[in-house]
Coordinates of C-alpha atoms in Angstrom, one line a residue:
L9 CA -8.0 15.4 -24.5
L10 CA -7.2 11.8 -25.2
A11 CA -8.6 10.8 -21.7
Q12 CA -11.8 12.6 -22.6
A13 CA -11.9 10.8 -26.0
H14 CA -11.4 7.5 -24.2
A15 CA -14.2 8.3 -21.9
L16 CA -16.5 9.0 -24.8
A17 CA -15.3 5.9 -26.8
P18 CA -13.8 3.4 -24.3
N19 CA -13.7 0.6 -26.9
D20 CA -12.0 2.6 -29.6
V21 CA -8.7 0.8 -30.4
D22 CA -7.1 3.8 -32.1
V23 CA -7.9 6.1 -29.1
Q24 CA -6.4 3.5 -26.7
K25 CA -3.3 3.2 -28.8
R26 CA -2.8 6.9 -28.9
L27 CA -3.4 7.1 -25.1
D28 CA -0.9 4.4 -24.4
A29 CA 1.6 6.2 -26.6
V30 CA 1.1 9.5 -24.8
V31 CA 1.4 7.7 -21.4
G32 CA 4.7 6.1 -22.5
E33 CA 6.1 9.4 -23.8
Q34 CA 5.2 11.1 -20.5
L35 CA 6.9 8.4 -18.5
D36 CA 10.1 8.4 -20.7
T37 CA 12.0 10.9 -18.5
A38 CA 11.3 8.9 -15.3
R39 CA 12.2 5.7 -17.1
K40 CA 15.6 7.1 -18.3
A41 CA 16.3 8.4 -14.8
L42 CA 15.7 4.9 -13.4
A43 CA 18.0 3.4 -16.0
A44 CA 20.7 5.8 -15.0
G45 CA 20.2 4.8 -11.3
Q46 CA 18.8 8.2 -10.4
S47 CA 15.8 7.0 -8.4
A48 CA 15.3 10.3 -6.5
Q49 CA 15.0 12.2 -9.8
A50 CA 12.6 9.5 -11.2
S51 CA 10.5 9.8 -8.0
V52 CA 10.2 13.6 -8.4
E53 CA 9.1 13.2 -12.0
L54 CA 6.6 10.5 -11.1
A55 CA 5.2 12.6 -8.3
R56 CA 4.6 15.4 -10.9
L57 CA 2.7 13.0 -13.1
Q58 CA 0.7 11.3 -10.3
P59 CA -2.5 13.4 -10.7
Y60 CA -2.7 12.7 -14.4
L61 CA -1.4 9.1 -14.8
G62 CA -1.7 7.7 -11.3
V63 CA -4.1 4.9 -12.3
E64 CA -2.4 3.9 -15.5
P65 CA -0.9 0.4 -15.2
E66 CA 2.4 1.5 -16.8
F67 CA 2.7 4.3 -14.3
I68 CA 1.9 2.1 -11.3
A69 CA 4.6 -0.5 -12.4
L70 CA 7.2 2.2 -13.0
R71 CA 6.4 3.8 -9.6
G72 CA 6.9 0.4 -7.9
E73 CA 10.4 0.1 -9.6
A74 CA 11.3 3.7 -8.6
D75 CA 10.2 3.1 -5.0
A76 CA 12.2 -0.2 -4.8
M77 CA 15.3 1.4 -6.2
L78 CA 15.0 4.5 -4.0
K79 CA 14.7 2.3 -0.9
K80 CA 17.7 0.3 -2.0
Q81 CA 19.8 3.4 -2.6
Q82 CA 18.7 4.9 0.7
R83 CA 19.7 1.7 2.5
E84 CA 23.1 1.7 0.8
N85 CA 23.7 5.4 1.6
S86 CA 22.8 4.7 5.3
I87 CA 25.2 1.8 5.5
V88 CA 28.0 3.8 3.9
D89 CA 27.4 6.8 6.2
L90 CA 27.3 4.7 9.3
L91 CA 30.4 2.8 8.4
Q92 CA 32.3 6.0 7.7
R93 CA 31.1 7.3 11.1
G94 CA 32.0 4.0 12.9
N95 CA 35.4 3.8 11.4
Q96 CA 36.1 7.4 12.4
Q97 CA 35.0 6.5 15.9
L98 CA 37.4 3.6 15.9
R99 CA 40.3 5.8 14.8
T100 CA 39.6 8.3 17.5
G101 CA 39.2 5.6 20.2
H102 CA 35.5 6.3 20.8
L103 CA 34.7 2.6 21.3
V104 CA 31.9 2.8 23.9
E105 CA 32.1 6.4 25.0
P106 CA 31.0 9.2 24.8
G107 CA 27.3 8.4 24.7
G108 CA 25.8 9.0 21.3
D109 CA 29.1 9.1 19.6
N110 CA 30.8 5.7 19.8
A111 CA 31.5 2.7 17.6
Y112 CA 29.6 0.3 19.7
E113 CA 26.3 2.2 19.3
T114 CA 27.0 2.7 15.6
L115 CA 27.3 -1.1 15.2
G116 CA 23.9 -1.4 17.0
E117 CA 22.4 0.9 14.4
L118 CA 23.9 -1.1 11.5
D119 CA 22.7 -4.4 12.9
K120 CA 19.1 -3.2 12.8
F121 CA 18.8 -3.1 9.0
A122 CA 22.1 -4.5 7.6
G123 CA 23.1 -7.2 10.0
G124 CA 23.8 -9.7 7.2
D125 CA 26.0 -7.3 5.2
K126 CA 29.6 -8.4 4.9
R127 CA 30.9 -4.9 5.6
V128 CA 29.0 -4.7 8.9
A129 CA 30.5 -8.0 9.9
E130 CA 34.0 -6.7 9.1
F131 CA 33.3 -3.6 11.1
G132 CA 32.2 -5.7 14.0
D133 CA 35.4 -7.7 13.9
A134 CA 37.4 -4.5 14.0
L135 CA 35.5 -3.2 16.9
A136 CA 35.8 -6.4 18.9
R137 CA 39.6 -6.4 18.4
A138 CA 39.7 -2.7 19.5
L139 CA 37.7 -3.5 22.6
L140 CA 39.9 -6.4 23.4
S141 CA 43.0 -4.2 23.0
D142 CA 41.4 -1.5 25.2
A143 CA 40.5 -4.2 27.8
R144 CA 44.2 -5.3 28.0
K145 CA 45.4 -1.7 28.5
L146 CA 42.9 -1.1 31.2
D147 CA 43.7 -4.3 33.0
N148 CA 47.4 -3.5 32.8
S149 CA 46.8 0.0 34.2
G150 CA 45.0 -1.4 37.3
Q151 CA 41.4 -0.8 36.0
A152 CA 40.3 -4.4 36.1
P153 CA 36.5 -3.7 36.4
R154 CA 36.5 -1.5 33.3
A155 CA 38.7 -4.0 31.5
L156 CA 36.2 -6.8 32.4
E157 CA 33.4 -4.7 30.9
R158 CA 35.4 -4.1 27.7
A159 CA 36.1 -7.8 27.3
G160 CA 32.4 -8.6 27.9
L161 CA 31.5 -6.1 25.1
A162 CA 34.0 -7.7 22.8
L163 CA 32.3 -11.0 23.3
R164 CA 28.9 -9.5 22.7
V165 CA 30.2 -8.2 19.3
V166 CA 31.9 -11.4 18.4
P167 CA 30.5 -14.3 20.5
G168 CA 33.1 -17.0 21.0
M169 CA 36.1 -14.7 20.6
A170 CA 38.7 -16.9 22.3
D171 CA 41.2 -14.2 23.4
A172 CA 38.4 -12.0 24.9
Q173 CA 36.9 -15.0 26.7
T174 CA 40.3 -15.9 28.2
L175 CA 40.9 -12.4 29.4
K176 CA 37.3 -12.1 30.8
T177 CA 37.8 -15.4 32.8
Q178 CA 41.1 -14.3 34.2
I179 CA 39.8 -10.9 35.4
E180 CA 36.6 -12.5 36.9
Q181 CA 38.8 -14.9 38.9
R182 CA 40.8 -12.0 40.3
L183 CA 37.9 -9.7 41.0
G184 CA 35.4 -12.1 42.5
A185 CA 31.7 -12.7 41.8
R186 CA 30.4 -9.2 42.9
A187 CA 32.7 -7.2 40.7
A188 CA 32.2 -9.6 37.9
K189 CA 28.5 -9.2 38.2
L190 CA 28.7 -5.4 38.2
A191 CA 30.8 -5.4 35.1
Q192 CA 28.5 -7.8 33.4
T193 CA 25.5 -5.6 34.3
L194 CA 27.1 -2.4 33.0
S195 CA 28.0 -4.3 29.8
S196 CA 24.3 -5.3 29.5
A197 CA 23.2 -1.7 30.0
K198 CA 25.5 -0.4 27.3
Q199 CA 24.4 -3.2 24.9
A200 CA 20.8 -2.2 25.5
I201 CA 21.6 1.5 24.9
A202 CA 23.3 0.6 21.7
E203 CA 20.3 -1.4 20.6
Q204 CA 17.9 1.3 21.8
R205 CA 16.3 -1.0 24.4
F206 CA 16.1 1.9 26.8
V207 CA 13.2 1.2 29.2
P208 CA 10.6 -1.4 30.0
P209 CA 8.7 -3.2 28.4
A210 CA 11.7 -3.7 26.1
S211 CA 13.5 -6.9 27.1
D212 CA 16.8 -6.6 28.9
D213 CA 16.4 -2.8 28.9
A214 CA 19.1 -0.3 29.9
Y215 CA 17.1 1.3 32.7
T216 CA 16.6 -2.0 34.5
S217 CA 20.3 -3.0 34.1
L218 CA 21.5 0.4 35.4
Q219 CA 19.2 0.1 38.4
A220 CA 20.7 -3.4 39.1
A221 CA 24.2 -2.0 38.7
L222 CA 23.5 0.8 41.3
A223 CA 22.0 -1.8 43.6
L224 CA 25.4 -3.6 43.5
D225 CA 27.4 -0.4 43.8
P226 CA 25.4 2.8 44.6
A227 CA 28.4 5.0 44.0
N228 CA 29.3 3.6 40.6
T229 CA 30.3 6.5 38.4
D230 CA 29.6 4.8 35.1
A231 CA 26.1 3.6 36.1
R232 CA 25.2 7.1 37.5
Q233 CA 26.4 8.8 34.4
L234 CA 24.6 6.4 32.0
L235 CA 21.4 6.7 34.0
G236 CA 21.6 10.5 34.0
E237 CA 22.2 10.6 30.2
L238 CA 19.4 8.1 29.4
P239 CA 16.5 10.6 28.9
K240 CA 18.7 12.6 26.5
R241 CA 19.7 9.4 24.6
I242 CA 16.0 8.5 24.3
V243 CA 15.2 11.9 22.9
E244 CA 18.0 11.6 20.3
A245 CA 17.0 8.1 19.3
A246 CA 13.3 8.9 19.1
T247 CA 14.0 12.0 17.1
A248 CA 16.0 10.0 14.6
R249 CA 13.4 7.2 14.4
A250 CA 10.6 9.8 13.8
Q251 CA 12.1 10.5 10.4
T252 CA 11.1 7.1 9.2
N253 CA 8.5 5.9 11.7
A254 CA 6.8 8.5 14.0
A255 CA 4.5 5.9 15.6
V256 CA 7.5 3.8 16.9
A257 CA 9.2 7.0 18.1
A258 CA 6.1 8.0 19.9
T259 CA 5.8 4.6 21.6
I260 CA 9.5 4.9 22.8
V261 CA 8.8 8.3 24.2
D262 CA 5.6 7.2 25.9
F263 CA 7.2 4.4 27.8
A264 CA 10.2 6.6 28.7
R265 CA 7.9 9.3 30.2
R266 CA 6.4 6.7 32.5
I267 CA 9.8 6.5 34.2
F268 CA 11.2 10.0 33.6
V269 CA 8.0 11.8 34.4
Q270 CA 9.5 15.3 35.0
D271 CA 11.8 15.3 32.0
A272 CA 10.9 18.4 29.9
A273 CA 12.7 17.3 26.7
L274 CA 10.7 14.1 26.6
A275 CA 7.4 16.0 27.2
A276 CA 8.2 18.4 24.4
L277 CA 9.2 15.6 22.0
S278 CA 6.0 13.8 22.9
Q279 CA 3.9 16.8 21.9
K280 CA 5.9 17.2 18.7
L281 CA 5.5 13.5 17.8
Q282 CA 1.7 13.6 18.4
A283 CA 1.5 16.5 16.0
Q284 CA 3.6 14.7 13.5
L285 CA 1.4 11.6 13.7
A286 CA -1.7 13.7 13.2
A287 CA -0.2 15.3 10.2
E288 CA 0.9 12.0 8.7
K289 CA -2.6 10.6 9.3
N290 CA -4.2 13.6 7.6
A291 CA -1.7 13.3 4.7
A292 CA -2.5 9.6 4.4
L293 CA -6.3 10.2 4.4
A294 CA -5.8 13.0 1.8
Q295 CA -3.8 10.7 -0.4
A296 CA -6.4 8.0 -0.1
A297 CA -9.1 10.5 -1.1
R298 CA -7.0 11.6 -4.1
D299 CA -6.6 7.9 -5.1
R300 CA -10.4 7.4 -4.9
I301 CA -11.0 10.4 -7.1
G302 CA -8.3 9.2 -9.5
K303 CA -10.0 5.8 -9.8
I304 CA -13.4 7.4 -10.5
L305 CA -11.9 9.5 -13.2
A306 CA -10.2 6.5 -14.8
V307 CA -13.5 4.8 -15.4
S308 CA -14.7 5.1 -19.0
A309 CA -18.2 6.3 -18.0
P310 CA -18.5 7.0 -14.3
A311 CA -22.0 7.0 -12.9
P312 CA -23.4 10.2 -11.4
E313 CA -23.2 8.8 -7.9
Q314 CA -19.5 8.1 -8.4
L315 CA -18.9 11.6 -9.7
R316 CA -20.8 13.0 -6.7
A317 CA -18.7 10.9 -4.3
G318 CA -15.5 12.2 -6.1
A319 CA -16.7 15.8 -5.7
K320 CA -17.4 15.2 -2.0
D321 CA -13.9 13.9 -1.5
L322 CA -12.5 16.9 -3.5
D323 CA -14.5 19.3 -1.4
D324 CA -13.0 17.8 1.8
L325 CA -9.5 18.0 0.3
L326 CA -9.9 21.6 -0.6
V327 CA -11.3 22.6 2.8
A328 CA -8.2 21.0 4.4
D329 CA -5.7 22.5 1.8
S330 CA -6.8 24.6 -1.1
T331 CA -3.3 24.9 -2.5
N332 CA -2.3 21.3 -3.0
K333 CA -1.2 20.9 -6.6
D334 CA -2.3 17.3 -6.9
T335 CA -5.8 18.2 -5.6
L336 CA -6.1 21.2 -7.9
A337 CA -5.1 19.0 -10.9
L338 CA -7.8 16.5 -9.9
R339 CA -10.4 19.3 -9.7
T340 CA -9.6 20.2 -13.3
R341 CA -9.8 16.6 -14.4
L342 CA -13.2 16.2 -12.6
I343 CA -14.6 19.2 -14.5
D344 CA -13.2 17.8 -17.8
T345 CA -14.8 14.4 -17.0
L346 CA -18.1 16.1 -16.3
G347 CA -17.9 18.0 -19.5
A348 CA -17.1 14.8 -21.5
E349 CA -20.1 13.0 -19.8
L350 CA -22.4 15.9 -20.6
Q351 CA -21.4 15.7 -24.3
A352 CA -21.9 11.9 -24.3
A353 CA -25.2 12.0 -22.5
P354 CA -27.7 9.6 -24.3
G355 CA -30.6 11.9 -23.8
V356 CA -31.9 15.1 -22.3
A357 CA -32.9 13.5 -19.1
E358 CA -29.4 12.2 -18.5
F359 CA -28.0 15.5 -19.5
D360 CA -30.2 17.4 -17.1
A361 CA -29.2 15.1 -14.2
L362 CA -25.5 15.7 -15.0
A363 CA -26.0 19.4 -15.3
A364 CA -27.8 19.5 -12.0
L365 CA -24.8 17.6 -10.5
L366 CA -22.4 20.1 -12.0
K367 CA -24.3 23.0 -10.5
E368 CA -24.7 21.2 -7.2
Q369 CA -20.9 20.9 -6.9
A370 CA -20.2 24.6 -7.4
R371 CA -18.4 24.9 -4.0
P372 CA -15.5 22.6 -4.8
L373 CA -15.4 23.3 -8.5
S374 CA -16.2 26.9 -9.1
S375 CA -12.7 28.3 -8.3
D376 CA -11.4 26.6 -11.4
H377 CA -11.9 28.8 -14.6
A378 CA -12.9 25.6 -16.5
Y379 CA -16.0 25.4 -14.4
A380 CA -17.5 28.7 -15.4
A381 CA -16.7 28.0 -19.1
L382 CA -18.5 24.6 -18.8
V383 CA -21.6 26.1 -17.1
A384 CA -21.8 28.8 -19.7
N385 CA -21.8 26.2 -22.4
L386 CA -24.5 24.1 -20.9
P387 CA -27.4 25.4 -23.1
A388 CA -25.4 24.8 -26.3
L389 CA -24.5 21.3 -25.2
R390 CA -28.1 20.5 -24.2
A391 CA -29.3 21.6 -27.6
K392 CA -26.9 19.2 -29.3
V393 CA -27.9 16.3 -27.0
A394 CA -31.6 17.0 -27.6
Q395 CA -31.0 17.2 -31.4
A396 CA -29.1 13.9 -31.3
E397 CA -31.8 12.3 -29.1
T398 CA -34.6 13.4 -31.5
A399 CA -32.7 12.1 -34.5
R400 CA -32.1 8.7 -32.8
A401 CA -35.7 8.5 -31.8
E402 CA -36.9 9.3 -35.3
A403 CA -34.6 6.7 -36.7
Q404 CA -36.1 4.1 -34.4
R405 CA -39.8 4.9 -35.1
G406 CA -42.2 3.0 -37.3
E407 CA -45.8 3.1 -38.3
L408 CA -48.6 1.0 -36.7
V409 CA -51.8 0.7 -38.8
L410 CA -54.8 -0.3 -36.7
N411 CA -57.7 -1.9 -38.5
A412 CA -60.9 -3.7 -37.3
Y413 CA -63.7 -5.5 -39.1
P414 CA -66.3 -4.2 -39.6
W415 CA -65.1 -1.2 -37.5
A416 CA -64.1 -0.3 -34.0
K417 CA -62.5 2.3 -31.8
V418 CA -59.0 1.9 -30.4
D419 CA -59.6 1.9 -26.7
S420 CA -55.9 1.9 -25.6
V421 CA -52.4 1.2 -26.6
F422 CA -49.7 0.2 -24.0
D423 CA -46.0 -0.2 -24.6
A424 CA -43.7 -3.0 -23.2
N425 CA -43.3 -1.0 -20.0
H426 CA -47.1 -0.8 -19.5
E427 CA -47.1 2.9 -20.2
P428 CA -50.1 4.2 -22.2
V429 CA -49.5 5.7 -25.7
P430 CA -51.3 9.0 -26.3
L431 CA -54.1 8.7 -28.8
P432 CA -55.9 11.2 -30.9
A433 CA -59.5 12.4 -30.1
D434 CA -61.0 10.3 -32.8
T435 CA -59.7 6.7 -32.5
T436 CA -62.0 5.1 -35.0
T437 CA -60.3 2.6 -37.2
P438 CA -58.5 2.7 -39.5
L439 CA -55.9 4.5 -37.3
V440 CA -52.3 5.1 -38.1
L441 CA -49.8 5.7 -35.2
T442 CA -46.1 6.6 -35.4
L443 CA -44.3 4.9 -32.6
P444 CA -40.9 3.9 -31.4
A445 CA -39.8 0.4 -32.2
G446 CA -41.1 -2.1 -29.7
T447 CA -44.0 -4.3 -28.7
Y448 CA -47.5 -2.9 -28.0
V449 CA -50.8 -4.2 -26.6
V450 CA -53.7 -2.7 -28.5
T451 CA -57.3 -2.9 -27.3
F452 CA -60.1 -2.5 -29.8
R453 CA -63.7 -1.9 -28.6
H454 CA -67.0 -1.8 -30.5
P455 CA -70.1 -0.3 -28.8
N456 CA -72.3 -3.3 -29.8
A457 CA -69.8 -6.0 -28.9
G458 CA -69.8 -7.5 -25.4
K459 CA -66.0 -7.8 -25.1
P460 CA -63.0 -5.9 -26.4
V461 CA -60.4 -7.5 -28.6
R462 CA -56.7 -7.3 -27.6
V463 CA -53.9 -7.6 -30.2
I464 CA -50.1 -7.7 -29.7
A465 CA -48.3 -5.8 -32.3
T466 CA -44.5 -5.3 -32.9
V467 CA -43.3 -2.1 -34.5
E468 CA -40.1 -2.1 -36.4
A469 CA -37.9 0.9 -37.1
R470 CA -38.7 2.6 -40.4
K471 CA -41.3 0.0 -41.3
R472 CA -45.2 0.0 -41.5
V473 CA -46.9 -2.9 -39.8
A474 CA -50.6 -3.6 -39.3
A475 CA -52.6 -4.9 -36.3
N476 CA -56.1 -6.2 -37.1
A477 CA -59.1 -7.1 -35.0
A478 CA -62.5 -8.6 -36.0
F479 CA -65.9 -8.3 -34.4
P480 CA -67.9 -11.1 -36.3
T481 CA -71.1 -10.4 -34.4
I482 CA -71.4 -7.0 -36.1
S483 CA -73.2 -7.2 -39.4
A484 CA -71.9 -5.9 -42.7
K485 CA -75.1 -3.9 -43.0
E486 CA -74.3 -1.9 -40.0
Y487 CA -70.8 -1.3 -41.3
F488 CA -72.1 0.0 -44.6
S489 CA -74.8 2.0 -42.9
R490 CA -72.1 3.8 -40.8
A491 CA -70.1 4.4 -44.0
G492 CA -73.1 6.2 -45.5
W493 CA -74.5 3.5 -47.8

């Protein structure tokens, strides 16, 4: 109701104050939730208010605060969850294996969005120490190639780690260049998998490194296993990424399918992601349409073309989804706005144009019970507008007395828009006309005069003014003769 009042009287200070107070009161629950650090609850409350307050500055500001806090909390929750998972993997010895459940890959996930976090650095240090310890055990048990790989991974986690570098150098000297190269290549592949650089065109991708490792040692068990698991790892990574960015996930899958052409899981995920992208696009377009409607409804006196455009957007939204609560709320608001504009119409012509617009938009609006009520009330509303228009017109009318010497006929009267004023059958002076306030051009004509006389007269509201013309070539005798003397 206050929104309608504001539309009818946009400059009314008292209405604006009341509206601001109501907006503040409605936002109070969300504001308290934010103050308590409950960003998710605040977001739910703001989503409920979006159709009604979405364009209010106070709402927009609070929504920005809620979004920022929610992102911060989600980031913190993700860090905590990943650190818990990573520390559990360290305790169980899942340093670089099995694929999809190891501390090395968890560190790669953490580095993506929290690389500068002190807790991540501490976890990296712990992982590097564990990798170095594992490398020593493997070396002592006669598994020098795997030990070399572990030492290399430790150095990737903590570059410049002196003990890891020393062990790596010692093993390389014992194994020779070929074995060292193989270990380094496998290390690069695992690093790429951890950082989700699976296939070209990603730089230093896992697929290319694994192919290089198999070129060095075609029977290498680790390389074969990693390559065989790669499509599954890509599916897992893309599925997780799709929760936050389906477009990036679809790109990952698209590049992977160029290599693993026959992989059924990748093909199925590709279809699913394309459907998700289409749904997200449609959702974004729908929200943009709702935002456009909201902006139109926020205008104090929207033009008919704006309302028509809003109704068109509303129609498209309802065709796509006739049950969306935000869309249905906007439909009710649009009907309310049309009702307010009809009541505020300055004249019958404007009212009729709006009434025609209302009936024209029956398709998107008629399912709302408020529409039928408004249509039924149109005759009564029109009568009030007509009455008010007549009263205003009468209040702005004045009298124009037209005189001529010795006499004349009023040939024409034109208003400021060059529109003719209707005249009575007998236009002989003196002639009194009741006209709206304004400027008029009056033309007097006498049958015995060669030229007409034009006079400019200004009519003022509720006043009588005179406009006089003279035909000096006409004798007084003729005048009195015409008067019956």
